Short mmCIF file of C-alpha atoms in Angstrom, two decimals:
data_model
loop_
_atom_site.label_atom_id
_atom_site.label_comp_id
_atom_site.label_asym_id
_atom_site.label_seq_id
_atom_site.Cartn_x
_atom_site.Cartn_y
_atom_site.Cartn_z
CA MET A 1 92.30 223.94 86.43
CA THR A 2 93.15 221.22 83.99
CA ARG A 3 96.26 221.45 81.67
CA ARG A 4 95.42 221.94 78.02
CA ARG A 5 96.84 219.22 75.92
CA ARG A 6 98.51 220.45 72.71
CA PRO A 7 97.14 218.97 69.33
CA LYS A 8 98.66 215.59 68.48
CA ARG A 9 101.23 215.71 65.68
CA ALA A 10 100.83 213.87 62.53
CA ALA A 11 103.38 211.06 62.05
CA GLY A 12 106.53 212.52 60.49
CA ASP A 13 105.97 216.10 61.57
CA TYR A 14 109.41 217.12 62.79
CA ASN A 15 108.69 220.92 62.95
CA PRO A 16 110.08 222.74 65.98
CA GLY A 17 107.85 222.73 69.11
CA HIS A 18 107.56 222.09 72.76
CA ILE A 19 109.23 218.81 73.77
CA ASP A 20 107.73 216.84 76.73
CA ALA A 21 106.89 213.23 77.52
CA ASP A 22 103.76 213.33 75.34
CA LEU A 23 105.76 214.30 72.35
CA ILE A 24 108.34 211.52 73.07
CA ARG A 25 105.50 209.08 73.30
CA GLU A 26 104.08 210.12 69.84
CA VAL A 27 107.47 210.16 68.23
CA ALA A 28 108.25 206.69 69.59
CA SER A 29 105.14 205.32 67.83
CA TRP A 30 106.21 206.78 64.41
CA PRO A 31 107.95 204.63 61.80
CA SER A 32 111.67 205.22 61.74
CA PRO A 33 112.88 207.84 59.29
CA ALA A 34 115.09 207.16 56.30
CA THR A 35 117.56 209.79 57.59
CA PRO A 36 118.02 211.38 61.01
CA GLN A 37 115.29 213.81 61.91
CA HIS A 38 115.28 216.49 64.69
CA ILE A 39 112.58 218.35 66.58
CA TYR A 40 113.98 221.65 68.14
CA ASP A 41 112.71 223.27 71.35
CA SER A 42 114.39 226.59 71.49
CA VAL A 43 112.56 227.53 74.79
CA GLN A 44 113.98 224.68 76.77
CA GLY A 45 117.29 224.62 74.68
CA CYS A 46 117.11 220.92 73.56
CA PHE A 47 116.20 218.79 70.62
CA LEU A 48 114.95 215.33 69.93
CA ARG A 49 116.84 213.21 67.44
CA HIS A 50 115.04 210.33 65.65
CA GLN A 51 117.53 207.90 64.08
CA PRO A 52 116.76 205.49 61.23
CA SER A 53 117.41 202.75 63.79
CA GLY A 54 114.44 203.95 65.81
CA TYR A 55 116.80 205.36 68.58
CA LEU A 56 115.46 208.53 70.27
CA GLY A 57 118.18 210.70 71.61
CA LEU A 58 117.63 213.93 73.56
CA TYR A 59 120.36 216.53 73.38
CA ALA A 60 120.95 219.70 75.43
CA ILE A 61 121.79 222.75 73.12
CA LEU A 62 124.98 224.31 74.66
CA PRO A 63 126.49 227.87 74.21
CA GLY A 64 128.57 228.18 71.13
CA ARG A 65 128.12 227.14 67.52
CA ASN A 66 126.79 223.68 66.96
CA LYS A 67 127.48 222.71 70.58
CA ARG A 68 125.33 219.96 72.09
CA GLU A 69 125.50 217.15 74.59
CA ARG A 70 123.48 213.99 74.84
CA VAL A 71 121.24 213.46 77.76
CA ALA A 72 122.36 210.01 79.14
CA PHE A 73 119.60 207.58 79.95
CA THR A 74 120.50 204.25 81.60
CA ASP A 75 118.61 201.18 82.82
CA ARG A 76 118.86 199.86 86.34
CA TYR A 77 122.17 198.10 85.44
CA GLY A 78 123.85 201.30 84.07
CA ARG A 79 123.48 200.16 80.44
CA ARG A 80 122.61 202.88 77.92
CA THR A 81 119.11 203.28 76.58
CA ASP A 82 117.27 206.21 75.01
CA ALA A 83 114.53 208.81 75.81
CA ARG A 84 111.85 206.03 75.77
CA CYS A 85 112.62 205.23 79.40
CA ILE A 86 110.84 208.36 80.40
CA LEU A 87 107.51 206.65 79.29
CA ASP A 88 108.15 203.60 81.66
CA PRO A 89 106.37 204.32 84.96
CA GLU A 90 108.83 202.08 86.95
CA HIS A 91 111.81 203.92 85.59
CA PRO A 92 113.31 206.52 87.89
CA MET A 93 113.85 209.12 85.19
CA THR A 94 110.97 211.52 84.60
CA TRP A 95 110.60 214.45 82.32
CA GLY A 96 111.05 216.86 85.27
CA LYS A 97 114.28 215.15 86.12
CA THR A 98 115.29 215.31 82.37
CA THR A 99 114.73 219.10 82.30
CA LYS A 100 116.87 219.45 85.39
CA GLU A 101 119.66 217.43 83.65
CA ILE A 102 119.39 219.68 80.59
CA ARG A 103 119.94 222.79 82.66
CA ARG A 104 122.82 221.09 84.58
CA LEU A 105 124.62 220.32 81.34
CA GLN A 106 124.09 223.81 80.11
CA GLY A 107 125.43 225.22 83.20
CA LYS A 108 128.60 223.01 83.07
CA ALA A 109 129.18 224.27 79.53
CA VAL A 110 129.07 227.79 80.85
CA GLU A 111 131.59 226.99 83.45
CA GLY A 112 133.88 225.70 80.64
CA HIS A 113 133.55 221.97 81.24
CA ASP A 114 135.20 219.94 78.33
CA PHE A 115 132.56 217.37 77.46
CA SER A 116 134.70 216.03 74.63
CA ALA A 117 137.48 215.16 76.93
CA GLU A 118 135.09 213.52 79.39
CA ARG A 119 133.73 211.37 76.58
CA GLN A 120 137.18 210.29 75.48
CA ALA A 121 137.97 209.35 79.12
CA LYS A 122 134.88 207.19 79.28
CA ARG A 123 135.79 205.44 75.93
CA ALA A 124 139.35 204.62 77.23
CA VAL A 125 139.93 200.95 77.22
CA PRO A 126 139.63 199.67 80.80
CA THR A 127 142.23 197.41 82.40
CA LEU A 128 141.47 194.17 84.31
CA ASN A 129 141.60 196.07 87.45
CA ASP A 130 138.88 198.44 86.24
CA ALA A 131 136.66 195.63 84.87
CA LEU A 132 136.87 193.64 88.12
CA ASP A 133 136.43 196.52 90.56
CA PRO A 134 132.81 196.30 91.84
CA LYS A 135 132.94 199.86 93.29
CA LEU A 136 133.77 201.39 89.97
CA GLU A 137 130.66 202.69 88.29
CA GLY A 138 129.98 200.97 84.92
CA SER A 139 132.36 198.22 85.52
CA TYR A 140 131.65 194.59 84.61
CA ALA A 141 131.93 193.48 88.23
CA GLU A 142 129.31 196.15 89.23
CA ASP A 143 126.93 194.79 86.45
CA VAL A 144 127.47 191.13 87.56
CA ILE A 145 126.64 191.84 91.21
CA ALA A 146 123.60 193.85 90.24
CA CYS A 147 122.29 191.10 87.98
CA ALA A 148 122.98 188.60 90.61
CA ASP A 149 121.05 190.44 93.25
CA ASP A 150 118.02 190.89 90.83
CA PRO A 151 115.63 187.94 91.15
CA GLU A 152 114.16 188.77 87.72
CA SER A 153 117.48 188.79 85.88
CA VAL A 154 118.48 185.74 83.94
CA HIS A 155 122.19 186.83 83.81
CA HIS A 156 124.88 186.14 86.24
CA ARG A 157 122.78 184.38 88.86
CA SER A 158 126.06 183.16 90.43
CA GLY A 159 127.73 186.40 90.29
CA GLN A 160 130.59 185.72 92.85
CA ALA A 161 131.56 182.53 91.17
CA THR A 162 131.79 184.44 87.87
CA LEU A 163 133.96 186.99 89.37
CA SER A 164 136.17 184.22 90.99
CA ARG A 165 136.66 182.73 87.62
CA LEU A 166 137.79 186.15 86.16
CA GLU A 167 140.10 186.81 89.14
CA GLN A 168 142.60 184.15 87.97
CA PHE A 169 143.07 186.03 84.73
CA ARG A 170 144.16 189.15 86.65
CA GLU A 171 146.46 186.94 88.74
CA ALA A 172 148.00 185.40 85.65
CA TRP A 173 148.39 188.56 83.51
CA GLY A 174 148.36 191.37 85.94
CA GLY A 175 145.77 193.93 86.79
CA THR A 176 147.16 196.75 84.70
CA LEU A 177 146.64 194.73 81.35
CA LYS A 178 144.24 196.50 79.01
CA LEU A 179 141.39 194.42 77.79
CA SER A 180 142.32 195.24 74.18
CA GLU A 181 145.73 193.47 74.81
CA ILE A 182 143.99 190.12 75.59
CA ASP A 183 144.51 188.11 72.36
CA ALA A 184 144.19 184.63 71.15
CA GLU A 185 147.88 183.79 71.59
CA ARG A 186 147.85 184.96 75.17
CA VAL A 187 144.87 182.83 75.89
CA ARG A 188 146.37 179.80 74.25
CA ARG A 189 149.57 180.08 76.38
CA TRP A 190 147.45 180.39 79.54
CA SER A 191 145.37 177.38 78.53
CA ARG A 192 148.37 175.21 77.87
CA GLN A 193 149.85 176.20 81.20
CA ARG A 194 146.62 175.42 83.11
CA ARG A 195 146.47 172.02 81.70
CA SER A 196 150.12 171.01 81.91
CA ARG A 197 151.14 172.60 85.13
CA ASP A 198 147.86 172.77 87.16
CA GLY A 199 146.26 169.57 85.72
CA VAL A 200 142.94 171.60 85.05
CA SER A 201 140.30 169.74 82.91
CA TYR A 202 139.19 171.02 79.48
CA ASP A 203 135.68 171.61 80.76
CA THR A 204 136.92 174.05 83.53
CA ILE A 205 139.12 175.86 81.13
CA GLU A 206 136.22 176.29 78.75
CA ARG A 207 133.94 177.58 81.46
CA ASP A 208 136.65 180.18 82.55
CA LEU A 209 137.00 181.30 78.86
CA THR A 210 133.24 181.62 78.53
CA ALA A 211 133.27 184.06 81.49
CA LEU A 212 136.20 185.97 79.92
CA ARG A 213 134.43 186.20 76.61
CA ALA A 214 131.27 187.49 78.27
CA MET A 215 133.17 190.18 79.99
CA LEU A 216 134.87 191.36 76.85
CA GLN A 217 131.51 191.40 75.00
CA PHE A 218 130.14 193.68 77.74
CA TYR A 219 132.83 196.34 76.96
CA VAL A 220 132.23 195.81 73.19
CA ASP A 221 128.54 196.61 73.77
CA ALA A 222 129.58 199.69 75.93
CA GLY A 223 131.81 201.03 73.20
CA CYS A 224 135.07 200.63 75.12
CA LEU A 225 136.22 197.99 72.58
CA LYS A 226 135.81 198.33 68.84
CA VAL A 227 136.00 194.60 68.24
CA HIS A 228 135.95 191.45 70.44
CA PRO A 229 139.51 190.54 71.20
CA LEU A 230 138.73 186.80 71.17
CA GLY A 231 136.20 186.90 68.24
CA ARG A 232 138.32 184.68 66.16
CA LEU A 233 139.53 182.31 68.85
CA LYS A 234 138.21 178.89 68.04
CA ARG A 235 137.18 176.40 70.61
CA GLU A 236 139.69 173.50 70.98
CA LYS A 237 138.53 170.18 69.35
CA ARG A 238 138.45 167.16 71.65
CA ASP A 239 137.12 163.69 71.86
CA THR A 240 133.57 164.27 73.39
CA SER A 241 133.32 160.70 74.59
CA ILE A 242 136.21 161.28 77.01
CA LYS A 243 135.15 162.06 80.59
CA ARG A 244 131.60 162.14 79.64
CA VAL A 245 128.97 161.30 82.23
CA ARG A 246 127.12 158.13 81.33
CA ALA A 247 123.89 156.45 82.29
CA PHE A 248 123.76 153.40 84.58
CA THR A 249 123.22 149.99 82.87
CA ALA A 250 120.29 147.94 83.96
CA GLU A 251 122.58 145.57 85.88
CA GLU A 252 124.29 148.45 87.57
CA GLU A 253 120.97 149.99 88.52
CA ALA A 254 119.78 146.81 90.04
CA ALA A 255 123.06 146.46 92.04
CA ILE A 256 122.73 149.94 93.36
CA TRP A 257 119.11 149.57 94.54
CA LYS A 258 119.99 146.16 96.21
CA ALA A 259 123.05 147.84 97.97
CA ALA A 260 120.85 150.75 99.10
CA GLU A 261 118.17 148.48 100.54
CA ALA A 262 120.91 146.45 102.39
CA ARG A 263 122.34 149.73 103.66
CA GLU A 264 118.88 150.70 104.91
CA GLU A 265 118.39 147.27 106.58
CA LYS A 266 121.71 147.51 108.30
CA ALA A 267 120.98 150.74 109.82
CA ARG A 268 117.59 149.55 111.12
CA ARG A 269 119.23 146.52 112.74
CA GLY A 270 121.98 148.86 114.21
CA ARG A 271 119.29 151.13 115.70
CA ALA A 272 117.29 148.07 117.11
CA SER A 273 120.44 146.70 118.70
CA GLY A 274 121.29 150.02 120.12
CA ASN A 275 117.98 150.41 121.67
CA GLU A 276 118.23 146.84 123.27
CA TRP A 277 121.57 148.02 124.85
CA ARG A 278 119.86 151.18 126.05
CA ALA A 279 116.98 149.24 127.59
CA LYS A 280 119.26 147.15 129.70
CA ARG A 281 120.78 150.27 131.08
CA GLY A 282 117.63 152.24 131.45
CA TYR A 283 118.60 154.84 128.91
CA GLU A 284 116.08 156.69 126.75
CA PHE A 285 115.37 154.95 123.43
CA LEU A 286 116.26 156.51 120.04
CA PRO A 287 113.50 156.66 117.48
CA SER A 288 112.84 153.46 115.78
CA LEU A 289 113.66 153.18 112.07
CA GLU A 290 111.13 150.62 111.18
CA GLY A 291 109.01 151.69 108.25
CA ARG A 292 111.18 154.83 107.78
CA TYR A 293 114.03 155.89 105.60
CA THR A 294 117.22 155.76 107.61
CA ASP A 295 118.47 159.07 105.98
CA MET A 296 117.78 160.95 102.69
CA LEU A 297 120.16 159.16 100.41
CA LEU A 298 117.64 156.50 99.11
CA PRO A 299 114.72 158.89 98.65
CA ALA A 300 116.96 161.39 96.93
CA MET A 301 118.36 158.81 94.59
CA LYS A 302 114.86 157.61 93.59
CA ILE A 303 113.62 161.18 93.01
CA ALA A 304 116.61 161.78 90.82
CA ARG A 305 116.00 158.59 88.83
CA PHE A 306 112.27 159.20 88.38
CA THR A 307 112.27 162.86 87.55
CA GLY A 308 115.50 163.58 85.71
CA LEU A 309 116.15 166.64 87.54
CA ARG A 310 119.59 168.38 87.66
CA ARG A 311 121.22 168.11 90.95
CA GLY A 312 120.90 171.93 91.67
CA GLU A 313 117.23 171.72 90.63
CA GLN A 314 116.54 168.73 92.87
CA PHE A 315 118.28 170.07 95.98
CA ALA A 316 116.68 173.45 95.65
CA LEU A 317 113.12 171.96 95.83
CA GLN A 318 110.87 173.07 98.62
CA TRP A 319 107.94 171.08 99.78
CA SER A 320 105.67 173.94 98.50
CA ASP A 321 106.88 173.06 94.97
CA VAL A 322 105.29 169.52 95.30
CA ASP A 323 101.62 168.79 94.59
CA LEU A 324 101.14 165.21 95.45
CA HIS A 325 97.36 165.31 94.79
CA ARG A 326 98.01 166.29 91.14
CA GLY A 327 101.39 164.30 90.97
CA ILE A 328 103.46 167.22 89.78
CA ILE A 329 106.70 168.88 90.82
CA THR A 330 107.20 172.53 89.83
CA VAL A 331 110.77 173.62 89.15
CA ARG A 332 111.03 177.36 89.92
CA ARG A 333 112.54 179.42 87.02
CA GLU A 334 115.20 181.00 89.12
CA LYS A 335 116.55 177.54 89.94
CA THR A 336 116.68 176.24 86.33
CA LYS A 337 119.66 176.50 83.94
CA ASP A 338 117.57 178.39 81.19
CA PHE A 339 115.53 180.40 83.64
CA GLU A 340 112.22 178.83 82.53
CA ARG A 341 109.70 177.34 84.90
CA ARG A 342 108.59 173.84 84.15
CA GLU A 343 106.28 171.21 85.71
CA ILE A 344 107.27 167.57 85.83
CA PRO A 345 104.70 164.87 86.19
CA LEU A 346 105.42 162.30 89.00
CA SER A 347 105.33 158.45 88.51
CA GLN A 348 103.45 156.45 91.13
CA GLU A 349 106.78 155.35 92.65
CA ALA A 350 107.90 159.04 92.88
CA VAL A 351 104.65 159.97 94.57
CA SER A 352 104.92 157.11 97.00
CA VAL A 353 108.51 158.00 97.90
CA LEU A 354 107.60 161.73 98.46
CA ARG A 355 104.57 160.95 100.49
CA ARG A 356 106.54 158.61 102.78
CA TRP A 357 109.43 161.22 103.01
CA ARG A 358 107.04 164.07 103.76
CA MET A 359 105.37 162.11 106.62
CA GLN A 360 108.86 161.43 108.09
CA THR A 361 110.26 165.03 107.74
CA GLY A 362 107.22 167.17 108.45
CA GLY A 363 106.72 168.52 104.94
CA LYS A 364 108.21 172.08 105.46
CA GLY A 365 111.11 173.77 104.01
CA PRO A 366 113.49 172.12 101.59
CA ILE A 367 112.59 168.59 100.67
CA PHE A 368 116.21 167.56 101.22
CA GLY A 369 117.60 169.60 104.06
CA HIS A 370 119.90 169.46 107.09
CA ALA A 371 118.61 169.55 110.62
CA ASN A 372 119.27 173.38 110.75
CA GLY A 373 116.78 173.78 107.86
CA ARG A 374 119.23 174.55 105.08
CA ALA A 375 119.11 172.56 101.85
CA VAL A 376 121.86 170.06 101.09
CA THR A 377 123.97 170.73 98.05
CA ASN A 378 125.16 167.11 97.45
CA LEU A 379 125.19 163.65 98.73
CA LYS A 380 128.55 162.61 97.12
CA ARG A 381 130.13 160.87 100.20
CA GLY A 382 127.24 158.41 100.73
CA PHE A 383 126.48 158.03 97.03
CA TYR A 384 130.03 157.12 96.06
CA ALA A 385 130.38 154.79 99.13
CA LEU A 386 127.16 153.00 97.79
CA LEU A 387 128.63 152.68 94.32
CA GLU A 388 131.76 150.94 95.79
CA VAL A 389 129.49 148.48 97.66
CA ALA A 390 127.51 147.78 94.50
CA ASP A 391 130.80 147.28 92.58
CA VAL A 392 129.82 149.98 90.13
CA LYS A 393 133.20 151.53 88.81
CA ARG A 394 133.17 155.32 88.69
CA THR A 395 135.00 155.29 85.37
CA ASN A 396 135.06 152.69 82.54
CA GLY A 397 137.66 151.73 79.91
CA ASN A 398 136.37 154.46 77.62
CA GLY A 399 137.05 157.22 80.14
CA GLN A 400 133.38 157.69 80.67
CA ARG A 401 132.32 158.27 84.29
CA VAL A 402 129.32 157.99 86.49
CA SER A 403 128.17 160.66 89.10
CA TRP A 404 124.86 161.87 90.54
CA HIS A 405 124.19 163.26 87.09
CA SER A 406 124.12 159.75 85.86
CA TRP A 407 120.58 159.38 87.25
CA ARG A 408 119.48 162.14 84.84
CA HIS A 409 121.13 160.30 81.88
CA THR A 410 119.54 157.00 83.09
CA PHE A 411 116.06 158.79 83.27
CA ALA A 412 116.50 160.22 79.73
CA THR A 413 117.94 157.11 77.97
CA SER A 414 115.33 154.73 79.62
CA LEU A 415 112.53 156.97 78.20
CA ILE A 416 114.14 157.01 74.77
CA HIS A 417 114.61 153.27 74.74
CA ARG A 418 111.00 152.79 75.63
CA GLY A 419 109.91 154.67 72.54
CA VAL A 420 109.10 158.15 74.11
CA ASP A 421 109.71 160.81 71.47
CA VAL A 422 112.66 163.13 71.82
CA ALA A 423 110.59 166.33 71.92
CA THR A 424 108.74 165.03 75.12
CA VAL A 425 112.12 164.01 76.60
CA LYS A 426 113.50 167.57 75.83
CA ARG A 427 110.57 169.15 77.67
CA LEU A 428 110.90 166.89 80.70
CA LEU A 429 114.61 167.58 80.93
CA GLY A 430 114.38 171.33 80.50
CA HIS A 431 116.51 171.62 77.41
CA SER A 432 116.13 174.36 74.83
CA SER A 433 116.74 172.27 71.81
CA VAL A 434 116.13 168.56 70.59
CA SER A 435 119.61 168.40 69.35
CA THR A 436 120.95 168.67 72.85
CA VAL A 437 118.98 165.57 73.90
CA ILE A 438 120.18 163.62 70.85
CA ASP A 439 123.67 164.54 71.44
CA ARG A 440 123.82 163.84 75.17
CA TYR A 441 121.25 161.27 75.98
CA LEU A 442 120.61 159.20 72.81
CA ASP A 443 123.52 157.06 73.64
CA THR A 444 123.77 153.50 72.40
CA ASP A 445 125.90 151.02 74.46
CA GLU A 446 128.07 148.31 72.90
CA LYS A 447 125.57 145.66 73.49
CA ARG A 448 122.82 147.58 71.62
CA MET A 449 125.23 148.31 68.80
CA THR A 450 126.29 144.60 68.57
CA GLU A 451 122.55 143.61 68.36
CA ALA A 452 122.00 146.24 65.66
CA ILE A 453 124.71 144.79 63.39
CA LYS A 454 123.41 141.25 63.90
CA ARG A 455 120.17 142.32 62.35
CA LEU A 456 122.06 142.79 59.03
CA ASP A 457 122.64 139.02 59.03
CA SER A 458 119.05 138.46 58.22
CA LEU A 459 119.42 140.34 54.83
CA PHE A 460 121.75 137.55 53.45
#
């Protein structure tokens, strides 16, 4: 026998009636009321509250005059939501479980449970120990780890690194410090001490403070903090040209490629000489390096130069992300900074390098991986040694430095200097705004600035 469906209510009909998932679906589709409205169900002992904000709260009616308790709905991270979650087929909460929760709340009220005291305890300001305890339900650490384990989550993808940054605040201030007691003056003292005593860079301190601000905002959203304790803390001003990664000049780049080719040739001669030595003694030959890359440094540098990938994006690439027929590399969204998938067209040089490297490595697993199949995370030792051979200084007189990220800067600035519009460069780099590209990569070196001023001479 099929269940008879009750007649559908007209929008704005808040008369008493039977509350179920169908009614919640109907009310959720109504426009938000000007004042809070209620639909009472005296049989089940509950009522639905429709707020002007659109929030749908479900409350259990408890014994006593005007006694009620909200049925708590949460998402998979423990964050509060409303009765609409019942309509989500993937959400574990169903209407059947909801009615059981209503009866449970009513039973606790009969037993004399003090819901008011329970709410006050939940609203109590947590300490740093509470916030960083991953086993404590509703703590920030629990949320961070849950988001890091979720491949669909854009937040806290490096969960343990975030918690490690926050751990230093507990060491500096003590775990019993309440979050409401963290103020701007305390942070300034900590920052000065980190720079003067420990020699920590400005960028590292800013990343640490970003993690601290995010944790405090989590508890503001949860209602544990009325205001953000660091809401008025301004970021420290500094000379942005200091310790800024720069692009390679044309002369430096030519010297680097020349040194890299010399390094390859030296390794080939060494392998050939070694095999001659083995031949005289009847030993088994080592594989010849003729026509091959001697290791991954040169192909990795060329891919960095001709794609503009971030270091983490490049070394996370798998061969399955490369389509040499179409000439495209796909950067998976879980490996990007802004959690957005993007496709990067490959130049003929990049295709040639990848085709040659794939034939050499077998074309399975990570493009740049160790012999055990794990992806490399950096090639700093070989890269910095090559810079020394090429006589490329790691820092210049202005305090600017070069690193692996300089390939990304070189990629961007070379495109801009060749007339490519900034919007296209933004898409290739994976930035969210054009202003970021202008700010970071539209660099003008001293030679170009001098030439620009000389053009004024033609006006007189």
